[in-house]
Short mmCIF file of C-alpha atoms (C1' of nucleotides) in Angstrom, two decimals:
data_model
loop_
_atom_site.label_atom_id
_atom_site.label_comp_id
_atom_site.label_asym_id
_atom_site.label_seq_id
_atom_site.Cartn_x
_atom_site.Cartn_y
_atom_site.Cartn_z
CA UNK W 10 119.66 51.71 98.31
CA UNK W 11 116.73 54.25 97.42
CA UNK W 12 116.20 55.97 94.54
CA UNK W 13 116.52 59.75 95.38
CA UNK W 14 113.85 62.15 94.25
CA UNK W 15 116.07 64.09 92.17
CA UNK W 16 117.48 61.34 90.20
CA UNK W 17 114.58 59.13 90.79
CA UNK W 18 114.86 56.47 87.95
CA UNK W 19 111.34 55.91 85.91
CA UNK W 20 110.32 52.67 87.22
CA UNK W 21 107.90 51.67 84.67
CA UNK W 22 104.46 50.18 85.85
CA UNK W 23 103.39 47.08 84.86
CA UNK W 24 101.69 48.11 82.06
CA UNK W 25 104.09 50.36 81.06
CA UNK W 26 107.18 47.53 81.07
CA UNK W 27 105.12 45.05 79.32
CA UNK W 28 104.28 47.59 76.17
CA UNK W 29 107.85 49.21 76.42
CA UNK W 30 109.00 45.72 76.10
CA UNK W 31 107.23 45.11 72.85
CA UNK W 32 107.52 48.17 71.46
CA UNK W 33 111.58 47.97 72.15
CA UNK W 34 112.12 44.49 70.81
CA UNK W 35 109.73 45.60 67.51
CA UNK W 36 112.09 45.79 64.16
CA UNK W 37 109.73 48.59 63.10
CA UNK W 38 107.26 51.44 64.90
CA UNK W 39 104.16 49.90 66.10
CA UNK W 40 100.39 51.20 66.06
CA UNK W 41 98.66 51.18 68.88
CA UNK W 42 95.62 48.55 68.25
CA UNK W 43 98.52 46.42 66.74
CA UNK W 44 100.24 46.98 70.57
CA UNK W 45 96.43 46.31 72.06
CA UNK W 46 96.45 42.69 70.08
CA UNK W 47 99.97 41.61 71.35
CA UNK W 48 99.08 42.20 74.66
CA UNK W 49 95.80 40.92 75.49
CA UNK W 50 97.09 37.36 76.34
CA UNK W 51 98.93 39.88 79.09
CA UNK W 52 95.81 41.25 80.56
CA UNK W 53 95.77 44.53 78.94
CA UNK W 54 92.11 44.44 77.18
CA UNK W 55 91.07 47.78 76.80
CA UNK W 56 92.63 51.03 74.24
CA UNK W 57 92.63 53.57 77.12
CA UNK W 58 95.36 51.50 79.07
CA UNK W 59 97.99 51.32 75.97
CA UNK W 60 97.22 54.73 75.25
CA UNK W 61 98.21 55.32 79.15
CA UNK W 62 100.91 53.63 79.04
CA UNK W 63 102.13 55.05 75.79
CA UNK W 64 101.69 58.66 76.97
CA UNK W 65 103.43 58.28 79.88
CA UNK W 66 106.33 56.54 78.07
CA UNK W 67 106.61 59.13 75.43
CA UNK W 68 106.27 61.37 78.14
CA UNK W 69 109.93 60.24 79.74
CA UNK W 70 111.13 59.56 76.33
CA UNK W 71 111.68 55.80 76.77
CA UNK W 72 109.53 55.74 73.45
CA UNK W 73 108.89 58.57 70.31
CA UNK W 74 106.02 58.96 68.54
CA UNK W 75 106.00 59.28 64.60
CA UNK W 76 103.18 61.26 63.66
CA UNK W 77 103.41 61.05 60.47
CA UNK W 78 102.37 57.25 60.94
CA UNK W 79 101.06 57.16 63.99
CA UNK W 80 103.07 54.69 65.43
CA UNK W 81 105.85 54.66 68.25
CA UNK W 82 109.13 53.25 68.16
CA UNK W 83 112.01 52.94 71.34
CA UNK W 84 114.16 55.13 71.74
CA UNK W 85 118.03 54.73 70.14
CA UNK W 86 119.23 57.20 71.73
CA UNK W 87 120.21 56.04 74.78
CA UNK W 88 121.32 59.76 76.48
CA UNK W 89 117.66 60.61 75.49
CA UNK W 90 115.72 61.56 78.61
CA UNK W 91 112.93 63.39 77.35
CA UNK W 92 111.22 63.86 73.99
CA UNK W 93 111.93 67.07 73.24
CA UNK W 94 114.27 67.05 69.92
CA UNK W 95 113.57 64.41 67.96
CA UNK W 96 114.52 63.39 64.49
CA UNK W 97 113.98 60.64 62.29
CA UNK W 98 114.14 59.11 58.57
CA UNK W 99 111.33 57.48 56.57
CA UNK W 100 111.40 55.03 54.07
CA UNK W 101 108.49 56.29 51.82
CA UNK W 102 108.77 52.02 50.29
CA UNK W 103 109.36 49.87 52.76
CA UNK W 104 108.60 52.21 56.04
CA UNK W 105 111.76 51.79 57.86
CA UNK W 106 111.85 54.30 60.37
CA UNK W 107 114.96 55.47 62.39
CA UNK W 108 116.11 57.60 64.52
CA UNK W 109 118.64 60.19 63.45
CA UNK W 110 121.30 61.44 66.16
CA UNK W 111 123.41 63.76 64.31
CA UNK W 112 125.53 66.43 66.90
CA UNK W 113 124.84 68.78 63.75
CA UNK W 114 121.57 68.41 63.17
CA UNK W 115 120.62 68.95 66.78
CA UNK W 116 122.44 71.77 67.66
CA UNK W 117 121.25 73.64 64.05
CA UNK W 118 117.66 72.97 65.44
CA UNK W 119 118.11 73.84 69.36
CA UNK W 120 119.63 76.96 68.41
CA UNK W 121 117.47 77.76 65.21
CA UNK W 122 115.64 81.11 65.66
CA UNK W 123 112.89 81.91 63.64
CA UNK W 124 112.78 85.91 62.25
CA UNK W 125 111.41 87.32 65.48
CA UNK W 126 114.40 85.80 67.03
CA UNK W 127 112.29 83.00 68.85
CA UNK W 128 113.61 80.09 69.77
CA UNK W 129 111.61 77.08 70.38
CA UNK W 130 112.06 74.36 73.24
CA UNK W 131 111.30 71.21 71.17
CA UNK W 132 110.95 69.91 67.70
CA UNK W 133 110.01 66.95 65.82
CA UNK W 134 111.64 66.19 62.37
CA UNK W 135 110.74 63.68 59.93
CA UNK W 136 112.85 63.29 56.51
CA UNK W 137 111.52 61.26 53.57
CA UNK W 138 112.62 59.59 50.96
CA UNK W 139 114.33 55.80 50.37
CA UNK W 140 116.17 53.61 52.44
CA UNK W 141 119.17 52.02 50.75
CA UNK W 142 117.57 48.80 50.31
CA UNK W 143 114.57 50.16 48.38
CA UNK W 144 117.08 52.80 46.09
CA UNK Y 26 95.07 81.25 25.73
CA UNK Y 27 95.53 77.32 26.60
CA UNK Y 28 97.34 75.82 29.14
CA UNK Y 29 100.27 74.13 27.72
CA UNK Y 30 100.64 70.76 29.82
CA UNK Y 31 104.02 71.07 31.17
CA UNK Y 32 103.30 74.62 32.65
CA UNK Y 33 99.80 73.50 33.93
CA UNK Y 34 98.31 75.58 36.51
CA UNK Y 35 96.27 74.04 39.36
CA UNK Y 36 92.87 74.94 38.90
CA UNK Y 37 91.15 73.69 41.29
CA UNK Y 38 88.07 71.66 41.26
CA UNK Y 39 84.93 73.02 42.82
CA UNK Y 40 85.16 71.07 46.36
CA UNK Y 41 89.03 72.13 46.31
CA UNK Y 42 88.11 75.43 45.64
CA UNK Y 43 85.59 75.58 48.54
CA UNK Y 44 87.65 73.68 51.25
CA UNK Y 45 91.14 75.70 50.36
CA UNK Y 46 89.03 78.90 50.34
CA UNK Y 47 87.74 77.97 53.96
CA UNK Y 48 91.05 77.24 54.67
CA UNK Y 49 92.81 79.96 53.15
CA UNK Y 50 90.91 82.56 54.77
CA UNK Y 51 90.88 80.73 58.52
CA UNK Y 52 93.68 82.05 61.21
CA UNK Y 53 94.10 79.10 62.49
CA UNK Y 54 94.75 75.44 61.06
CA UNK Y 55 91.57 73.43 60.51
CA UNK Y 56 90.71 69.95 61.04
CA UNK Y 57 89.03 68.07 58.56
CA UNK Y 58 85.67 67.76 60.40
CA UNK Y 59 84.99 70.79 61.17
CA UNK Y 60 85.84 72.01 57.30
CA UNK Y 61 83.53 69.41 56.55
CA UNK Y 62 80.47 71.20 58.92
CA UNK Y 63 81.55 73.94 57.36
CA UNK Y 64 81.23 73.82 53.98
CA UNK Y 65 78.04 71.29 54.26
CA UNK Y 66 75.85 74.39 53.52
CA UNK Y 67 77.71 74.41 49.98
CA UNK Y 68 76.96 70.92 49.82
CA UNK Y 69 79.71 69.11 50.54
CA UNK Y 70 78.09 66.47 52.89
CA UNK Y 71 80.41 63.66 53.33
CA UNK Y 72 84.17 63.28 55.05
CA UNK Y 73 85.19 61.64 52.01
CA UNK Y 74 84.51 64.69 50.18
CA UNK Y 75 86.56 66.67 52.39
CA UNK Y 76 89.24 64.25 52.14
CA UNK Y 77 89.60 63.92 48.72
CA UNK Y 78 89.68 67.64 48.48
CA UNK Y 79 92.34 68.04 51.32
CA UNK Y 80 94.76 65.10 49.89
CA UNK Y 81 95.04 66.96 46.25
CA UNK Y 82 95.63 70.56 47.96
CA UNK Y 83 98.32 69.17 50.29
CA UNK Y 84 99.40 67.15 47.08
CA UNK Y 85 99.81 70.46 44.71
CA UNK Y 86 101.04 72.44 48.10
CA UNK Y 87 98.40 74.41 48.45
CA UNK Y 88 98.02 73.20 52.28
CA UNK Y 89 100.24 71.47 54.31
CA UNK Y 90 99.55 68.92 56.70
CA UNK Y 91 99.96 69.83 60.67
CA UNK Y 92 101.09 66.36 61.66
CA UNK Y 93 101.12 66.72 65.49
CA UNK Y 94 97.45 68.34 65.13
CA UNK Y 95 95.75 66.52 62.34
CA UNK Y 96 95.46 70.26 60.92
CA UNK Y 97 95.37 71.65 57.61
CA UNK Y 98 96.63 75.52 56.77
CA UNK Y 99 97.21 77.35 53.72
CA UNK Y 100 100.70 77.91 52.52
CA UNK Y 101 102.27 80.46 53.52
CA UNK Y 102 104.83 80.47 51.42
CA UNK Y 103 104.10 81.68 47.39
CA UNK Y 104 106.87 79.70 46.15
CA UNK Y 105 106.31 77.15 47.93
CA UNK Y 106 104.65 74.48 44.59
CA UNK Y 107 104.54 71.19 46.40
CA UNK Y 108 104.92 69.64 50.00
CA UNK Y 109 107.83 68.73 50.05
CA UNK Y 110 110.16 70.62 52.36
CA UNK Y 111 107.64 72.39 55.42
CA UNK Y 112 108.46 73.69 58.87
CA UNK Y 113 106.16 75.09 61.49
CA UNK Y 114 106.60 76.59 64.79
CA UNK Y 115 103.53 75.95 67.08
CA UNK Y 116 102.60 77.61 70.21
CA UNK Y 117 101.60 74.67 72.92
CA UNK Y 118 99.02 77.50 74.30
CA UNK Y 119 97.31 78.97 72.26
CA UNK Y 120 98.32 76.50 69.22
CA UNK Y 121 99.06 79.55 66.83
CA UNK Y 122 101.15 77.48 63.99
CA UNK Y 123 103.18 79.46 61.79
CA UNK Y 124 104.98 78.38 58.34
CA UNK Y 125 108.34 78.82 59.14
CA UNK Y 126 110.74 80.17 55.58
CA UNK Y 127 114.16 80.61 56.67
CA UNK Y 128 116.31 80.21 53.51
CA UNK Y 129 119.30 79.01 55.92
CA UNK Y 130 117.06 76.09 57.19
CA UNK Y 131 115.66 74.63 54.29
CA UNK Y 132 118.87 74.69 52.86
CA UNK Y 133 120.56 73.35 55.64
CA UNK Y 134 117.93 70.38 55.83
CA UNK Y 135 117.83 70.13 52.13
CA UNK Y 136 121.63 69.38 52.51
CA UNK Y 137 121.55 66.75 55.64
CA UNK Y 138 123.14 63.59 55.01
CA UNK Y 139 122.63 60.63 57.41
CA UNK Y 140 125.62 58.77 58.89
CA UNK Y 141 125.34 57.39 55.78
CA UNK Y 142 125.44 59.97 52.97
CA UNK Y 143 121.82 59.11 53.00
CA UNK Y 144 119.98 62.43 51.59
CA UNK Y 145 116.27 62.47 51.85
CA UNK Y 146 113.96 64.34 49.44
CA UNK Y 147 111.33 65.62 51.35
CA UNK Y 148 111.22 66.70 55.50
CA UNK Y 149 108.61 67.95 57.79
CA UNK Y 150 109.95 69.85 60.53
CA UNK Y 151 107.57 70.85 63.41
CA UNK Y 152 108.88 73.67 66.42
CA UNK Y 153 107.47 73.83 69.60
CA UNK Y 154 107.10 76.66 72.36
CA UNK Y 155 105.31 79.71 73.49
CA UNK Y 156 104.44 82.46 71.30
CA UNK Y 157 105.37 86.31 72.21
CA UNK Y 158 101.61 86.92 73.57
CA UNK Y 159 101.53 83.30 75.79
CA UNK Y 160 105.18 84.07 77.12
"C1'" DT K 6 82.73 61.30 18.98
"C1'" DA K 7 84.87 58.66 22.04
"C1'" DC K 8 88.53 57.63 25.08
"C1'" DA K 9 90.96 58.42 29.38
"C1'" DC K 10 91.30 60.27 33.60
"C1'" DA K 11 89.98 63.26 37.37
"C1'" DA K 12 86.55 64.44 40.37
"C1'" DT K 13 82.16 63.65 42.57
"C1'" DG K 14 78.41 61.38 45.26
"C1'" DT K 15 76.97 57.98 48.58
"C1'" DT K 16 76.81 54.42 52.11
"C1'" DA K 17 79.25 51.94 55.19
"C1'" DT K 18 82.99 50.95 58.12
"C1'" DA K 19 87.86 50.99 59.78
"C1'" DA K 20 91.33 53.07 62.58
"C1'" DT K 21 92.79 56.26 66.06
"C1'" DA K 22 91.97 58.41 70.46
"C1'" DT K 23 89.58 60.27 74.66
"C1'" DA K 24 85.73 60.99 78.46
"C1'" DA K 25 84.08 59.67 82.74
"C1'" DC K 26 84.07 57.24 86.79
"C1'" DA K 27 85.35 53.65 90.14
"C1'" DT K 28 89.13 51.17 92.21
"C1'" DT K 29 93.82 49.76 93.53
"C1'" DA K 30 98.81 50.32 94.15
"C1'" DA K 31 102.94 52.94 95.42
"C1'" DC K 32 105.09 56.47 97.83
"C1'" DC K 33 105.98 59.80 101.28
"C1'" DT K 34 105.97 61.72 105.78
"C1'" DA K 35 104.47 62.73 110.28
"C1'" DT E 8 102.76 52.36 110.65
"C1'" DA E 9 98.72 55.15 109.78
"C1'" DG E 10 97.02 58.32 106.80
"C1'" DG E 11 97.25 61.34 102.98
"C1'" DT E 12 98.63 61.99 98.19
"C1'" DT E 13 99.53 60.82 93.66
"C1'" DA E 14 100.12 57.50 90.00
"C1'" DA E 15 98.36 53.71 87.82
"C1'" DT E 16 94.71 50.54 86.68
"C1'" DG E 17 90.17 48.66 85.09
"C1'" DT E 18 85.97 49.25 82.51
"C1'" DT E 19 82.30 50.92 79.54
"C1'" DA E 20 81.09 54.03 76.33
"C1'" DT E 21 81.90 57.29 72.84
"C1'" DA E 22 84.38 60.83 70.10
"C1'" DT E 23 87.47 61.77 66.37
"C1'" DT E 24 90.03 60.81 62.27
"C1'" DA E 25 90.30 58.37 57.97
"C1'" DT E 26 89.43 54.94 54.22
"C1'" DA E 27 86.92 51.09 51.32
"C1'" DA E 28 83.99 50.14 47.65
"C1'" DC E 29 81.24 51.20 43.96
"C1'" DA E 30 78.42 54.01 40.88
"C1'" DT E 31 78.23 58.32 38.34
"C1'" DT E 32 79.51 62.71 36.28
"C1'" DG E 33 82.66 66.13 34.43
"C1'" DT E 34 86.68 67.60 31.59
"C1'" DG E 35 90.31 67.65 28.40
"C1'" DT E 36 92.08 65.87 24.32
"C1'" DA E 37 93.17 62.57 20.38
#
DNA sequence: TACACAATGTTATAATATAACATTAACCTA
DNA sequence: TAGGTTAATGTTATATTATAACATTGTGTA
């Protein structure tokens, strides 16, 4: 059966696959030199080609970026198709991350307009503060 | 008149006074390199310099921290004594960044509980979309 | 004065990310 | 199925962002 273009599926690359992969099956956001070192017994040798791949993946929102750490953790969300709304929680201790999907939260944000009555197409929250472990 | 301790003011060291001057009086966020060619005339020579400086003004909340950007901008917002609640709507044209203050959002985000009662303490909250002039 | 702490100065280096260019693979369509 | 198009890859070099380590100086206060 073939994929139609509308609701073509994003068949990751090689590349792509074997960094979702890690990133996916990761307890905790990864950097991206720490991504380059677990996948150079894979053939990926060089920065530019995790950086590739981890554009492309944040780009279809298989993956998130937290900029606060610079690191990129899967997707929980599983009716997430693009990275446009994003929120997460940050243990400022032991620097659990994770993803928040709150039906509240989201529709506060997508329909938060700012005084000029703007409204914005994407966001990116991070909380802070401590996980229940480290409380 | 002295200070008394618990109502100490900020006053700023002479390489935080130069770098959240530069800062204060620039339209647009700046990064911390080209602070640091900036102020090298004044004497400031070294990124550490400009580092140190930056991480006590975003400290005390006299800058925030554009995440996304690796960008530093002066706070908009008088009351606003340390980073610990900030949101920002940036254009993805022309990269204007506004603070956003909307009473109803900090205090809906100051409020948030997790599916777990979790509250957090602190948030960063970045908006993205065109601004009137790039629409 | 002298203690404590904050800030500075300096050199070196670590960590994060992109430029530029050549090549190969996958996909579509005529 | 040939040929054009786009996505992905491979590779070297380099740009950008940020911190380590250590010595010194300034500042407030007991």
């Amino acid at each position: 059966m073939r994929i139609s273009k509308v609701n073509k599926m994003h068949n990751l690359s090689k590349n792509q696959q074997i960094i979702f992969d890690l990133i996916d099956k990761s307890s905790e956001p990864l950097k991206a030199y720490a991504i380059l070192f677990n996948v150079q017994k894979k053939g990926i040798k060089a920065p530019l080609q995790v950086y590739r791949a981890l554009d492309k993946l944040v780009e279809i929102g298989k993956i998130h970026k937290i900029e606060s750490r610079n690191a990129f953790i899967a997707c929980q969300n599983s009716s997430c198709q693009v990275a446009k709304a994003t929120a997460f929680s940050i243990c400022e201790i032991c620097e659990k991350v994770t993803e928040i999907s709150s039906a509240g939260l989201s529709k506060y944000l997508a329909n938060f307009k700012d005084k000029d009555g703007m409204k914005y197409s994407k966001y990116n929250l991070e909380f802070f503060g401590l996980c229940k472990k480290c409380r």
